[in-house]
């Protein structure tokens, strides 16, 4: 599989996976403002899913 | 992958189908019962069953611990003291647990005592009510350790379903852009939703599945710690008779606190209980940083002399269990994180439900058609 085709398939899943992992671990390591940042990072998968589902409905 | 052969595609499809089919109903039960459990604290608050300590100045002196256990013992004169617990969110509370014997958990009672005034605040029952039913269903299906291990095995199947689902994702998405949700038929719509929600929630669902599996091993892991590290720590006491008269709890805590001045007490296990030896108060200290406050370090205090006899870091498998708890419960980032946890839980319910629907709709089609549905016809690669 070429690099382009790999990225086309896995680019978004990888990016969202990294953001999720950062959020899950970040909230564990710090409190306060960091909790909000971590929650924001972990919410990117749901935001992406909501965006694509909403777009498909149009 | 693009080079995936029909044989391996068929194998991974079979793994995905059977691991999912076996665990899906249990996973739906876990997702549904887990949803209200995320908010157990908020629900208790709304129902007025959450016990909070009366407001007193922050520097109000703390009551002597022997008085605290004394008032609880007076309510249950026939029972023995088992544990003294703290509440991470409310430093003004002590949770005193008593049972018919040190290891009894059937007739266990809890008394909540004000840590400043030694007044009894509540005698909650943790073994009744809707939330207790949900929690027991969620942890062991009312079947004790075997039920817990069974759910752990279902969790392993879920992990197999997730891994095989990821392997199948690429061949399914070969001709589709990320996030495509086609509306050509109900079946393609649900297939695309299944793929989209499944792949975006991948990391979260893996973490919750694996930490859930570790949590099902809680009882065996604590037994292992007893047989391993705790046994080693109390070897010098092996031949001694149990203490007749227990020394002051307050003096014992003071000794532990002096040994670990930068830590705070998490809970105290009385002699003879699951978390201690017959001769010691096991005083579990925790750190004060966000992560270390979740961990614990036992300090063993001789229950006849109030002298510290040993203190060691917990072994890796108990630490893994302690770190798994917040990562499974989602209770470590405030209400926003809990709300997000609920959303991800609902997304997982959608993945499970759509998977079940897709299986029901393709029961009579051959296995190899599975991938062709996603790419509208096989093509050489």
XYZ file of C-alpha atoms in Angstrom:
439
model
C 0.000 0.000 0.000
C 1.427 3.385 -0.943
C 2.050 6.065 1.650
C -0.768 8.207 0.265
C -3.270 5.408 0.369
C -2.164 4.463 3.873
C -2.682 8.038 5.076
C -6.016 8.311 3.273
C -7.234 5.284 5.180
C -5.482 5.667 8.553
C -4.628 9.381 8.844
C -7.767 10.434 10.682
C -8.081 7.299 12.823
C -4.438 7.697 13.913
C -4.790 11.394 14.698
C -7.974 10.810 16.713
C -6.365 7.856 18.478
C -3.369 9.935 19.523
C -5.666 12.749 20.739
C -7.738 10.208 22.727
C -4.678 8.682 24.344
C -3.284 12.114 25.214
C -6.609 13.056 26.819
C -6.958 9.808 28.766
C -3.445 10.036 30.186
C -3.285 13.819 30.531
C -6.282 13.973 32.868
C -4.607 11.346 35.025
C -1.378 13.294 35.413
C -2.682 16.753 36.192
C -5.690 18.580 37.614
C -7.519 21.832 37.016
C -6.970 23.430 33.613
C -5.217 20.270 32.371
C -8.409 18.267 33.005
C -10.308 20.539 30.623
C -7.598 20.315 27.952
C -7.515 16.537 28.320
C -11.306 16.352 28.063
C -11.157 18.493 24.924
C -8.567 16.129 23.404
C -10.675 13.080 24.268
C -13.754 14.706 22.780
C -12.229 15.004 19.275
C -13.415 11.485 18.239
C -17.006 12.334 19.151
C -16.728 15.709 17.423
C -15.416 14.052 14.242
C -18.176 11.430 14.298
C -20.851 14.087 14.882
C -19.494 16.223 12.030
C -19.489 13.395 9.484
C -22.900 12.113 10.536
C -24.371 15.616 10.332
C -22.762 16.159 6.915
C -24.214 12.916 5.581
C -27.706 14.010 6.600
C -27.596 17.110 4.398
C -4.648 -4.136 4.039
C -4.705 -3.877 0.278
C -2.802 -7.112 0.010
C -5.094 -9.025 2.330
C -5.941 -12.388 0.817
C -9.443 -13.788 0.681
C -8.418 -16.438 3.176
C -7.147 -14.052 5.799
C -10.109 -11.767 5.180
C -12.371 -14.716 5.836
C -10.449 -15.666 8.994
C -10.553 -12.150 10.431
C -14.258 -11.900 9.542
C -14.927 -15.111 11.422
C -12.972 -13.867 14.456
C -14.867 -10.572 14.357
C -18.235 -12.256 13.969
C -17.893 -14.900 16.661
C -16.080 -12.851 19.300
C -18.690 -10.104 18.881
C -21.665 -12.436 18.838
C -20.659 -14.114 22.089
C -19.930 -10.928 24.021
C -22.368 -8.371 22.553
C -25.334 -8.991 24.856
C -23.092 -8.850 27.940
C -21.373 -5.743 26.607
C -24.747 -4.077 26.051
C -25.645 -4.928 29.648
C -22.321 -3.471 30.841
C -22.714 -0.301 28.755
C -26.280 0.243 29.965
C -25.601 -0.471 33.644
C -22.359 1.492 33.465
C -24.057 4.633 32.177
C -25.745 5.620 35.476
C -22.733 4.339 37.438
C -20.576 7.059 35.825
C -22.749 9.576 37.669
C -23.175 7.710 40.975
C -21.804 10.665 42.927
C -24.115 13.187 41.186
C -27.110 10.832 41.531
C -26.492 10.376 45.255
C -26.220 14.146 45.565
C -29.518 14.678 43.699
C -31.311 12.025 45.756
C -30.033 13.565 48.969
C -28.259 10.356 49.973
C -24.771 11.817 49.653
C -23.313 12.460 53.096
C -21.356 15.693 53.389
C -19.518 16.965 56.415
C -20.948 20.083 58.097
C -19.078 23.271 57.251
C -16.436 24.070 59.848
C -13.357 26.302 59.633
C -10.643 24.587 57.562
C -8.297 24.555 60.544
C -10.852 22.986 62.902
C -8.972 20.423 65.001
C -9.533 16.795 64.064
C -11.114 14.426 66.562
C -9.034 11.691 68.161
C -9.385 8.547 66.029
C -10.059 6.379 69.064
C -13.118 8.521 69.767
C -14.200 8.173 66.116
C -14.062 4.377 66.191
C -15.573 4.420 69.708
C -18.818 6.077 68.597
C -19.143 3.639 65.687
C -18.433 0.670 67.938
C -21.093 1.918 70.374
C -23.719 1.671 67.617
C -22.691 -1.923 66.805
C -21.405 -3.315 70.117
C -21.484 -6.919 68.841
C -19.355 -6.252 65.787
C -15.618 -5.864 65.245
C -13.892 -2.959 63.551
C -12.668 -3.708 60.025
C -11.737 -0.521 58.220
C -11.449 3.219 58.650
C -11.742 4.957 55.305
C -11.409 8.512 54.072
C -13.324 10.297 51.339
C -11.046 11.905 48.766
C -13.596 14.663 48.126
C -14.464 15.379 51.749
C -11.700 15.425 54.339
C -14.287 15.961 57.101
C -15.522 12.369 56.975
C -14.409 9.010 58.319
C -16.098 5.842 57.049
C -15.991 3.247 59.817
C -16.723 -0.312 58.676
C -17.656 -3.110 61.090
C -18.525 -6.770 60.609
C -19.348 -9.900 62.604
C -15.754 -11.080 62.101
C -12.717 -9.265 60.666
C -13.202 -10.920 57.229
C -17.030 -10.846 57.226
C -18.601 -9.051 54.275
C -22.188 -10.319 54.510
C -23.251 -8.473 57.668
C -20.975 -5.479 57.183
C -22.167 -2.074 58.388
C -20.787 1.412 57.793
C -20.970 4.399 60.100
C -19.975 7.826 58.777
C -18.420 9.971 61.487
C -17.487 13.662 61.434
C -13.676 13.751 61.536
C -13.666 16.987 63.550
C -16.454 16.493 66.084
C -16.665 12.658 66.212
C -20.419 12.979 65.711
C -22.217 10.213 63.862
C -23.451 11.704 60.558
C -25.067 8.698 58.867
C -25.414 4.940 58.795
C -25.712 4.331 55.052
C -26.522 0.928 53.581
C -24.284 0.181 50.611
C -25.918 -3.200 50.010
C -29.369 -2.110 48.846
C -31.059 0.211 46.353
C -31.070 0.567 42.575
C -27.456 1.749 42.337
C -26.283 -1.272 44.321
C -28.179 -3.585 41.954
C -26.616 -1.864 38.918
C -23.146 -1.978 40.436
C -23.410 -5.681 41.302
C -24.769 -6.522 37.843
C -21.924 -4.555 36.335
C -19.181 -6.169 38.446
C -20.236 -9.809 38.782
C -23.840 -10.457 37.585
C -24.707 -11.344 41.233
C -22.442 -14.383 40.900
C -19.443 -13.339 43.010
C -15.926 -14.093 41.812
C -16.984 -16.553 39.063
C -19.340 -13.903 37.665
C -16.568 -11.340 37.759
C -14.111 -13.615 35.955
C -16.795 -14.487 33.402
C -17.259 -10.787 32.608
C -13.485 -10.484 32.361
C -13.508 -13.228 29.739
C -16.282 -11.426 27.862
C -14.036 -8.357 27.982
C -11.238 -10.369 26.374
C -13.639 -11.328 23.579
C -14.484 -7.653 23.162
C -10.781 -6.895 22.754
C -10.607 -9.641 20.088
C -13.637 -8.078 18.382
C -12.008 -4.627 18.460
C -8.675 -5.871 17.093
C -10.305 -7.890 14.297
C -12.574 -4.926 13.565
C -9.509 -2.709 13.084
C -7.947 -5.287 10.742
C -11.153 -5.387 8.682
C -11.457 -1.599 8.618
C -8.917 -1.065 5.795
C -10.460 -3.481 3.234
C -13.900 -2.050 3.979
C -12.751 1.535 3.529
C -10.705 0.957 0.376
C -12.936 3.006 -1.890
C -14.429 5.248 0.762
C -13.271 8.502 2.260
C -12.914 8.660 6.021
C -16.272 9.360 7.618
C -18.384 8.464 4.586
C -21.955 7.649 5.599
C -23.850 6.451 2.506
C -27.601 6.474 2.448
C -28.124 4.085 -0.473
C -29.716 1.510 1.825
C -30.365 1.013 5.510
C -27.707 -1.663 5.547
C -24.919 0.467 4.046
C -25.901 3.341 6.312
C -25.550 1.159 9.414
C -22.354 -0.414 8.089
C -20.799 3.020 7.584
C -21.957 4.207 11.007
C -20.562 1.026 12.575
C -17.183 1.624 10.901
C -17.077 5.346 11.671
C -18.103 5.109 15.344
C -16.031 1.974 15.857
C -12.812 3.460 14.492
C -13.081 6.850 16.248
C -13.860 5.345 19.671
C -11.147 2.696 19.244
C -8.634 3.958 21.816
C -11.239 4.774 24.439
C -13.036 1.440 24.122
C -9.729 -0.460 24.238
C -8.727 1.373 27.412
C -12.101 0.839 29.098
C -12.156 -2.843 28.039
C -8.635 -3.610 29.247
C -9.001 -1.702 32.530
C -12.360 -3.432 33.038
C -10.684 -6.814 32.593
C -8.027 -5.823 35.148
C -10.779 -4.759 37.558
C -12.428 -8.184 37.293
C -9.169 -9.574 38.687
C -9.284 -7.333 41.798
C -10.001 -10.150 44.241
C -7.322 -12.555 42.931
C -4.801 -9.705 42.781
C -5.386 -8.769 46.424
C -5.074 -12.458 47.391
C -1.820 -12.588 45.465
C -0.539 -9.538 47.356
C -1.488 -11.186 50.679
C 0.357 -14.385 49.784
C 3.308 -12.530 48.303
C 4.347 -9.178 49.740
C 2.177 -9.058 52.871
C 3.226 -12.574 53.927
C 6.864 -11.555 53.551
C 6.357 -8.369 55.566
C 4.793 -10.197 58.531
C 7.055 -13.276 58.601
C 8.520 -12.336 62.037
C 4.986 -12.550 63.486
C 4.105 -15.964 62.056
C 4.417 -17.860 65.353
C 2.957 -15.215 67.641
C -0.568 -15.375 69.088
C -2.907 -12.572 67.992
C -2.857 -9.458 70.175
C -5.352 -9.525 73.071
C -5.684 -5.802 73.421
C -5.323 -3.439 70.463
C -3.224 -0.329 70.861
C -4.656 3.122 70.080
C -5.541 3.681 66.398
C -4.597 7.340 66.695
C -1.083 6.500 67.948
C -0.729 3.960 65.149
C -1.753 6.507 62.527
C 0.633 9.067 64.048
C 3.473 6.536 63.742
C 2.618 5.827 60.097
C 2.304 9.538 59.330
C 5.725 10.164 60.912
C 7.161 7.457 58.661
C 5.577 8.978 55.536
C 5.262 12.701 56.327
C 4.574 13.776 52.743
C 1.686 11.326 52.263
C -1.937 11.341 53.427
C -3.907 8.471 54.924
C -6.171 6.642 52.486
C -7.579 3.910 54.723
C -6.711 1.840 57.768
C -7.238 -1.930 57.859
C -7.694 -3.420 61.331
C -5.867 -6.593 62.382
C -7.268 -9.774 60.821
C -8.940 -8.130 57.843
C -8.386 -8.838 54.143
C -5.879 -5.997 53.834
C -3.846 -6.629 56.985
C -2.236 -9.340 59.074
C -3.520 -10.635 62.404
C -0.960 -8.514 64.252
C -1.001 -5.172 62.488
C -2.881 -2.097 61.595
C -2.190 -1.757 57.871
C -2.246 1.970 57.241
C -2.505 2.676 53.529
C -0.993 6.033 52.675
C -1.536 7.816 49.394
C 0.330 10.577 47.584
C -0.986 14.096 47.194
C -0.424 14.627 43.441
C -3.227 13.851 40.920
C -1.696 10.501 39.939
C -0.068 9.483 43.230
C -3.296 10.181 45.125
C -4.684 7.130 43.278
C -1.812 4.925 44.420
C -1.194 3.535 47.886
C 1.634 2.446 50.134
C 0.914 0.209 53.121
C 2.620 1.013 56.416
C 2.359 -1.878 58.877
C 2.042 -0.836 62.497
C 2.297 -3.386 65.313
C -1.167 -3.466 66.889
C 0.304 -3.986 70.396
C 3.107 -1.432 70.422
C 2.088 1.161 67.763
C 5.549 0.832 66.223
C 6.038 0.794 62.451
C 7.398 -2.633 61.497
C 7.539 -2.444 57.695
C 6.479 -0.336 54.734
C 6.897 -1.139 51.057
C 5.694 0.068 47.704
C 2.840 -2.079 46.404
C 3.815 -4.629 43.741
C 3.248 -3.715 40.092
C 0.075 -5.774 39.741
C -1.716 -3.933 42.542
C -0.489 -0.603 41.160
C -1.875 -1.652 37.752
C -5.213 -2.368 39.435
C -5.226 1.024 41.183
C -4.402 2.899 37.954
C -7.060 0.888 36.102
C -9.821 2.126 38.345
C -9.975 5.794 37.281
C -9.340 4.828 33.645
C -12.367 2.547 33.774
C -14.693 4.766 35.852
C -13.873 8.086 34.136
C -14.040 9.852 37.490
C -10.724 11.661 37.286
C -11.421 14.820 35.310
C -14.528 16.369 36.808
C -18.051 16.511 35.374
C -17.011 17.377 31.761
C -15.009 14.144 31.548
C -17.922 12.157 33.008
C -20.299 13.605 30.406
C -17.824 12.690 27.673
C -17.500 9.198 29.184
C -21.284 8.859 28.886
C -21.197 9.992 25.224
C -18.458 7.494 24.391
C -20.451 4.811 26.211
C -23.518 5.641 24.098
C -21.373 5.559 20.928
C -20.198 2.091 21.981
C -23.831 1.008 22.421
C -24.405 2.213 18.831
C -21.405 0.191 17.595
C -22.682 -2.936 19.381
C -26.261 -2.415 18.217
C -25.317 -1.725 14.595
C -23.026 -4.753 14.610
C -25.897 -6.924 15.792
C -28.166 -5.427 13.109
C -25.589 -6.053 10.367
C -25.229 -9.662 11.486
C -29.001 -10.199 11.542
C -29.316 -8.750 8.020
C -26.551 -10.830 6.471
C -27.125 -14.161 8.149
C -27.866 -15.928 4.879
C -25.120 -14.377 2.774
C -21.727 -16.070 2.433
C -18.905 -14.757 4.616
C -16.827 -13.432 1.717
C -19.562 -10.994 0.779
C -18.813 -9.090 3.958
C -16.003 -7.034 2.447
C -17.562 -6.627 -0.968
C -20.510 -4.785 0.528
C -18.130 -2.067 1.645
C -16.305 -1.706 -1.659
C -19.232 -2.351 -4.029
C -17.610 -5.275 -5.720
C -14.284 -7.085 -5.437
C -11.349 -5.651 -7.281
C -7.748 -6.779 -7.771
C -5.205 -5.142 -5.517
